[in-house]
Short mmCIF file of C-alpha atoms in Angstrom, two decimals:
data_model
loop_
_atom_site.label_atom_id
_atom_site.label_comp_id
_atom_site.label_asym_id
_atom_site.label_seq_id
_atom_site.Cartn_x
_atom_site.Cartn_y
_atom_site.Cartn_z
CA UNK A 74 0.24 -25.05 7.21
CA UNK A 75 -2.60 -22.34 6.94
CA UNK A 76 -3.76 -19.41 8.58
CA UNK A 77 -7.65 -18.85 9.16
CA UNK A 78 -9.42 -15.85 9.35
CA UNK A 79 -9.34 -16.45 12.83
CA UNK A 80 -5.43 -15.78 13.36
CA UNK A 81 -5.42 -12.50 11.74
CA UNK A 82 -1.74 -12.39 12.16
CA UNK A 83 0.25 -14.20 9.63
CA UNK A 84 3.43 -13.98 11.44
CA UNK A 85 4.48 -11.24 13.39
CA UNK A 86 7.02 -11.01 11.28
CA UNK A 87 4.98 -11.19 7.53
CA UNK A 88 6.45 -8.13 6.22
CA UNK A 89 9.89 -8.59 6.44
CA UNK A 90 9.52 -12.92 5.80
CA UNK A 91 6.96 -13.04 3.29
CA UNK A 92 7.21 -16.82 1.66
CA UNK A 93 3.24 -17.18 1.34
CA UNK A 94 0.20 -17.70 -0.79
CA UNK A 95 -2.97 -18.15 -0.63
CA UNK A 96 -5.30 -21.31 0.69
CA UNK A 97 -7.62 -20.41 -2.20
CA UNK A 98 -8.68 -17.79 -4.70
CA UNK A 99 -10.78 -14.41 -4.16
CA UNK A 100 -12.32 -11.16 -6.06
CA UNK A 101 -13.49 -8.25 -5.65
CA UNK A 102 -14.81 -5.65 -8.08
CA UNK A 103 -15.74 -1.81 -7.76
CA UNK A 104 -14.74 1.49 -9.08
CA UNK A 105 -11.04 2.53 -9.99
CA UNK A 106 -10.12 6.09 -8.17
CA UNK A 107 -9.29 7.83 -11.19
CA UNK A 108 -10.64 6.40 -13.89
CA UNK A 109 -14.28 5.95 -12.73
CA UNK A 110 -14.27 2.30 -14.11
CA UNK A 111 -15.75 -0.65 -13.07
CA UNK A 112 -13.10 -3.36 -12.90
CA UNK A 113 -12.68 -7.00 -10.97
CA UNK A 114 -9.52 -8.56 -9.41
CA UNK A 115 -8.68 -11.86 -8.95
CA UNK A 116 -6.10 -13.36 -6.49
CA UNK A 117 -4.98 -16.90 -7.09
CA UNK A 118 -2.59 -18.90 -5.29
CA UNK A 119 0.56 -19.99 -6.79
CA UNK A 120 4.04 -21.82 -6.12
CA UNK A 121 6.68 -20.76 -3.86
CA UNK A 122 9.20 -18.62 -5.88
CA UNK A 123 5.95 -17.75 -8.29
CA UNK A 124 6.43 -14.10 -6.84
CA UNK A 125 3.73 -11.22 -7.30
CA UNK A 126 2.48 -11.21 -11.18
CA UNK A 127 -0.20 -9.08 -12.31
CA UNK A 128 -1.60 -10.34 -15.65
CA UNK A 129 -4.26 -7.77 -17.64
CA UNK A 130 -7.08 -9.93 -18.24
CA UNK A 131 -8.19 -6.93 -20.98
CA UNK A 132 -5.26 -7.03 -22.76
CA UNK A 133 -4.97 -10.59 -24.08
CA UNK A 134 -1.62 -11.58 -24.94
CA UNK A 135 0.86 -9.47 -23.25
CA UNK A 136 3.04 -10.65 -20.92
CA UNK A 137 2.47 -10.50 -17.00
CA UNK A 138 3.63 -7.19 -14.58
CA UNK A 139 6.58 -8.96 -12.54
CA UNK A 140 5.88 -6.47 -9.35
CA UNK A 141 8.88 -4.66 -8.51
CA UNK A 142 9.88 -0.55 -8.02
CA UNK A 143 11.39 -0.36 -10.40
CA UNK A 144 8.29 -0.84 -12.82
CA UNK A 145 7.19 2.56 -11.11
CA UNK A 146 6.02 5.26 -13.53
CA UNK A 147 5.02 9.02 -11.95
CA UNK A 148 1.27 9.65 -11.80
CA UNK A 149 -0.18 12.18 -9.61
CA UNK A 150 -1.88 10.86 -6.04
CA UNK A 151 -1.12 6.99 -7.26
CA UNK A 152 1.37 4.32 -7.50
CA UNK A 153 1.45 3.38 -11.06
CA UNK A 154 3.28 0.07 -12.80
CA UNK A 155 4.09 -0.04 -17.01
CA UNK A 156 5.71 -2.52 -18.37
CA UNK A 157 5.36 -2.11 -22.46
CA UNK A 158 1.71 -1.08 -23.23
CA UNK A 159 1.17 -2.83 -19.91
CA UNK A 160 -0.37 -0.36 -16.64
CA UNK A 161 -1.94 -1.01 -13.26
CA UNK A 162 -2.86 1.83 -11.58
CA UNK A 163 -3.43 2.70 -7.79
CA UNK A 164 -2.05 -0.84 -6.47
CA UNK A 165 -0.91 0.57 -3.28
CA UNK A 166 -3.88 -0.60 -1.35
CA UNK A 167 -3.82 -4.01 -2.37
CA UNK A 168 -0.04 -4.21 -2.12
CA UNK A 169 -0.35 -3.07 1.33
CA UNK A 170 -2.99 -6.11 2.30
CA UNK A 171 -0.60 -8.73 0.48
CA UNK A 172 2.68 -7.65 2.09
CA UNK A 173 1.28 -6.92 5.61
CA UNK A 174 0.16 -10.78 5.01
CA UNK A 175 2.94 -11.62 4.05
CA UNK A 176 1.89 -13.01 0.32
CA UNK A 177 4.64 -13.51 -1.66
CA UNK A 178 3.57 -15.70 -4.53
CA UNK A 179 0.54 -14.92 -6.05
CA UNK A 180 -1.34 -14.07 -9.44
CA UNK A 181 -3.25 -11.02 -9.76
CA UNK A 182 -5.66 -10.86 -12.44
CA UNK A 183 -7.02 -7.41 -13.29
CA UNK A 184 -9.40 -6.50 -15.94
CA UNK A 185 -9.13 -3.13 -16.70
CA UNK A 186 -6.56 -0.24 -15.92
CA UNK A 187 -6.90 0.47 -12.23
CA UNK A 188 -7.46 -1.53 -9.21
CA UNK A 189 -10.89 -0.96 -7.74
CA UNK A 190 -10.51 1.64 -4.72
CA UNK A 191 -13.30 -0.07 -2.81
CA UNK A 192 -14.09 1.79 0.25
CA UNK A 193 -10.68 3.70 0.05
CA UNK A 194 -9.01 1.68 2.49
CA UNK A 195 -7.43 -1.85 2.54
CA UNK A 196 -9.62 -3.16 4.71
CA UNK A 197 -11.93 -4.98 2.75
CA UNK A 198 -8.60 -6.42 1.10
CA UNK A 199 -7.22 -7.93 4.27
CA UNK A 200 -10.55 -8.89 5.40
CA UNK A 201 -11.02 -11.24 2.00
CA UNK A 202 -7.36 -12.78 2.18
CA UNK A 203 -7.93 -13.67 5.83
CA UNK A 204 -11.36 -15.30 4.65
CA UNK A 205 -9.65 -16.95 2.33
CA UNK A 206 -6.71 -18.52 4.30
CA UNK A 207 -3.07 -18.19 4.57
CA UNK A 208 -0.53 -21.33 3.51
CA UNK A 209 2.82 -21.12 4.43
CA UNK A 210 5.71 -22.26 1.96
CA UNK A 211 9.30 -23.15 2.98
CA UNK A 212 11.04 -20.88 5.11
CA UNK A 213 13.20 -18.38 2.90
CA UNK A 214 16.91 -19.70 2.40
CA UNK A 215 18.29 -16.40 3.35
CA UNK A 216 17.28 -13.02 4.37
CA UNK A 217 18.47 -9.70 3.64
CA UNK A 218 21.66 -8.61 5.64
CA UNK A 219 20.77 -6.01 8.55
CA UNK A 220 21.16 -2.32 6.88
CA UNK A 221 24.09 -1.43 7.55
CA UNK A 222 23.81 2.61 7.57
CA UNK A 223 20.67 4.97 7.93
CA UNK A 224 19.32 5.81 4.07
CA UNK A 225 17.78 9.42 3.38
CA UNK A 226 15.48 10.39 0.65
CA UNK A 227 14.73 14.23 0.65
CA UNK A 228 12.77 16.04 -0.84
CA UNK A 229 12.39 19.74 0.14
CA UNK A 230 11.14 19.41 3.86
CA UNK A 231 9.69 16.32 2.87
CA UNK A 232 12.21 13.12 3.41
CA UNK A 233 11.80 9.08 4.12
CA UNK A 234 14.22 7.10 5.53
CA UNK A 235 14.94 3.62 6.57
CA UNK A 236 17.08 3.57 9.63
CA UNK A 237 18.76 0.08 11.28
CA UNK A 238 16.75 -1.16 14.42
CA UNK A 239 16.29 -4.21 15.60
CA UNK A 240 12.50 -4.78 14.76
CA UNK A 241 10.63 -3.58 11.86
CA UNK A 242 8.63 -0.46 12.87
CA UNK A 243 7.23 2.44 10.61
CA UNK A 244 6.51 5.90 11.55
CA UNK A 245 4.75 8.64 9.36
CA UNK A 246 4.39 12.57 9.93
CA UNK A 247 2.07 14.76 7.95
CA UNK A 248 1.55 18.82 8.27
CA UNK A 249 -1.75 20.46 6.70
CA UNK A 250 -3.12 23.90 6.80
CA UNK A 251 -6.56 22.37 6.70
CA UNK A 252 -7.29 23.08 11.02
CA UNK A 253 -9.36 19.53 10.82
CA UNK A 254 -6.07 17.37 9.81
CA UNK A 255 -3.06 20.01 11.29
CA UNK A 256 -0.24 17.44 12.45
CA UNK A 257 -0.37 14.36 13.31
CA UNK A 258 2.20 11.51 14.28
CA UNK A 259 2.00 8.04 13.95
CA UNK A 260 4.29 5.14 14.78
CA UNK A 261 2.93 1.07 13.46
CA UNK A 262 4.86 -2.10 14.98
CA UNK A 263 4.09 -4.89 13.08
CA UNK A 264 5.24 -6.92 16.26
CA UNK A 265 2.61 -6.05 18.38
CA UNK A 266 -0.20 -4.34 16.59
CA UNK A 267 -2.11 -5.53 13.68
CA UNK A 268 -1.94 -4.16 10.40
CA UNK A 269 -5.81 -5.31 10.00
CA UNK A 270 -6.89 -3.50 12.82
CA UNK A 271 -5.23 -0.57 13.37
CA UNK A 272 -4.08 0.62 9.78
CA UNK A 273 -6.03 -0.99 6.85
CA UNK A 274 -9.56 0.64 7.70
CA UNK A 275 -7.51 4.19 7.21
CA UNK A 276 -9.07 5.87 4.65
CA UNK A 277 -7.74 8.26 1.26
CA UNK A 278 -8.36 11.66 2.26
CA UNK A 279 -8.49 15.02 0.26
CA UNK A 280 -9.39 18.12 0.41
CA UNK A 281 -12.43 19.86 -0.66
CA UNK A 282 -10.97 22.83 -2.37
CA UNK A 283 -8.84 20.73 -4.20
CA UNK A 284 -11.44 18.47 -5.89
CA UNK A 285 -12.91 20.36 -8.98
CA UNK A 286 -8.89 21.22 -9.85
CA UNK A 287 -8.17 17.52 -9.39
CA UNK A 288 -11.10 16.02 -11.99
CA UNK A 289 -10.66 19.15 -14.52
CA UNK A 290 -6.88 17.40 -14.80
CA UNK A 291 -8.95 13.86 -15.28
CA UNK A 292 -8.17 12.77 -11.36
CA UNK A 293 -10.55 11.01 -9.01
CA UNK A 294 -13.26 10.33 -11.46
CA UNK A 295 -14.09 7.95 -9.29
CA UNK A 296 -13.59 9.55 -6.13
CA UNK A 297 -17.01 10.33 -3.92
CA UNK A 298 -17.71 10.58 -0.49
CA UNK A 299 -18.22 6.58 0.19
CA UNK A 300 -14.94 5.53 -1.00
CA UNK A 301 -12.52 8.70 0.46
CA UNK A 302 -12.68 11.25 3.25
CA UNK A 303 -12.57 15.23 2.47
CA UNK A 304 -11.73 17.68 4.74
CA UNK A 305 -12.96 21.39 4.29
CA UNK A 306 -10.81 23.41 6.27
CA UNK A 307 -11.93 22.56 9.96
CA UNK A 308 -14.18 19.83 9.43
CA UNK A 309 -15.31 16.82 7.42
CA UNK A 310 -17.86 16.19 4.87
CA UNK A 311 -18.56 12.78 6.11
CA UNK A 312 -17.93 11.66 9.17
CA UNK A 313 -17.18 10.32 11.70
CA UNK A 314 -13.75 8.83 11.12
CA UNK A 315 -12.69 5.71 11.89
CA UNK A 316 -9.55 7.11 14.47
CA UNK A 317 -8.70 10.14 15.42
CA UNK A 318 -5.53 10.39 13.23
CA UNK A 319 -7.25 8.53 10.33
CA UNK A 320 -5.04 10.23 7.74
CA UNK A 321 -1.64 9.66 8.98
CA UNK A 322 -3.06 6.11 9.79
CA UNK A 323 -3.45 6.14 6.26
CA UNK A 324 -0.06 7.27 5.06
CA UNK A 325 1.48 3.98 6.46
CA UNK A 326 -0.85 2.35 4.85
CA UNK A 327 0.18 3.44 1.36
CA UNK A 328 4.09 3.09 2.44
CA UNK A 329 3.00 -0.28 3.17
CA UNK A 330 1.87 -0.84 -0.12
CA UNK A 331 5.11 0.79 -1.63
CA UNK A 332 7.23 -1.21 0.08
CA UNK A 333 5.76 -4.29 -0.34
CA UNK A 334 7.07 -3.88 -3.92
CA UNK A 335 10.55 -5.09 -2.63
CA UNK A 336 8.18 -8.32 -1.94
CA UNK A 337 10.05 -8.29 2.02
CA UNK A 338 10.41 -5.04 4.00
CA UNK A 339 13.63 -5.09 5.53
CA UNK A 340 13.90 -4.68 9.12
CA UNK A 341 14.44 -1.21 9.94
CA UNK A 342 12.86 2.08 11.16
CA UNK A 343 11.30 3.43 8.15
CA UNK A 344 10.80 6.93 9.07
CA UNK A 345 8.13 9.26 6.60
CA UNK A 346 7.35 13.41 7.22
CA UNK A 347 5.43 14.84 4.32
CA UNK A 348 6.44 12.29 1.90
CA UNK A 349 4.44 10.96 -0.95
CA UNK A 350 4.53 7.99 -3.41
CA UNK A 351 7.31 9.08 -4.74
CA UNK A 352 9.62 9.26 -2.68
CA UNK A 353 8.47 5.82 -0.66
CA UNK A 354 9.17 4.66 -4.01
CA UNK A 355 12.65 6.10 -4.36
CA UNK A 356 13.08 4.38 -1.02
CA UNK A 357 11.86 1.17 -2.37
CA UNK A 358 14.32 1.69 -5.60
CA UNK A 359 17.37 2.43 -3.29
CA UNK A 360 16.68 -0.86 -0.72
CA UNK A 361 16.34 -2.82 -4.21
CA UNK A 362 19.56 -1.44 -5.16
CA UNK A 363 21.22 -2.73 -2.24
CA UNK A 364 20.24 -6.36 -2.22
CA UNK A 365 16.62 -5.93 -0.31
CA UNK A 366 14.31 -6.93 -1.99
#
């Protein structure tokens, strides 16, 4: 069975099932975020229990990244995988398109250090997988056991947390000095609203003060006002924005992606205020550790 780009919906369900590949390959090529090189990605399909690999197509003769958390290095403002000499950098866009699509098995093939940042969304991601189709494999033998007990990550003010519920459902708070961002509040159901529509076309966002500091420490290279939104203090440089609470919007977007390293989200409440990649990732790490994944 397949999905066309006309059923933009997997399954309402395609983050916590997963169990999918693609009908048929697709690429897309463009600048990495911090690096400020050109590279190209290829998806291929591949068999059920294939799982997410990433194979370097630049470094000939290594083995391939077997996605997972726990392959999670720190780098600033990214989600970063090593394995050996092995690194993919900012996948968290990407990740977010496959696992709101529920696309378990697949091969990624990347040619240089950093996955393009396109227009600093995952739009354009989501929008080429649904072009290129959907299958569905067997249904999964099991699924993870419901959680159990709530799970806190803190960090200072800043915490994430996956909380039991009945339905998966995500929900993101940020808090910025900057008067054009302030605070904002966000809740996604993947039940009833479409990750294509009303989270992938959230941008990146940063802010203006911050940029010269950021490239002097050899960040966002690639970075320019087509591929991420910057706020000066009460306004943009480039509008207009695509909603009102575009960066929050965003923020799910990248736990999306982090999550989607488990390969299924597990149903729960996964509740974000001021969090980062980090800690989704702890998250991630600590859902892994307890059989989801």
């Amino acid at each position: 069975m397949s999905v066309s780009a006309s059923s933009p919906i997997a399954s309402p369900c395609a983050l916590t099932q997963g169990g999918r590949t693609l009908r048929r390959s697709l690429s897309r090529s463009g600048v990495g975020l911090h690096s400020g090189q050109q590279t190209q990605v290829h998806l291929h399909p591949a068999p059920t229990g294939h799982g997410r690999r990433l194979q370097r197509q630049d470094l000939p003769g290594t083995p391939p990244l077997h996605l997972s958390p726990d392959l999670v290095q720190p780098s600033p403002l990214c989600t970063q995988l090593v394995q050996g000499e092995v690194c993919a950098q900012t996948v968290e866009h990407l990740l977010a398109a496959l696992g709101a699509r529920g696309l378990t098995d697949v091969l990624i093939e990347l040619d240089g250090p950093e996955v393009p940042l396109l227009d600093g969304s995952a739009r354009d991601w989501v929008d080429a997988i649904d072009d290129a189709g959907v299958t569905l494999g067997p249904p999964p033998t099991s699924l993870p056991p419901p959680l159990p007990e709530p799970i806190w990550i803190y960090e200072g003010d800043a915490f994430v947390a996956a909380i039991p519920a009945p339905h998966l459902q995500l929900s993101y708070g940020i808090d910025f000095s900057a008067p054009a961002i302030g605070k904002q509040w966000h809740t996604w159901s993947p039940q009833t609203e479409d990750f294509g529509q009303e989270i992938a076309p959230a941008r990146t966002f940063g802010l203006a003060h911050e940029v010269e500091s950021l490239r002097s420490r050899g960040l966002i290279r690639g970075g320019c006002l087509d591929n991420a939104l910057v706020c000066d203090g009460d306004h943009w440089l480039n509008p207009p924005l695509r909603f009102a609470n575009e960066p929050v919007r965003h923020k799910i977007l990248d736990l999306v992606g982090d999550l989607s390293l488990l390969g299924r989200v597990p149903v729960a409440h996964i509740l974000a205020y001021k969090a980062s990649h980090r800690l989704h990732v702890r998250l991630a790490q600590s859902l892994r550790s307890r059989g989801y994944a």
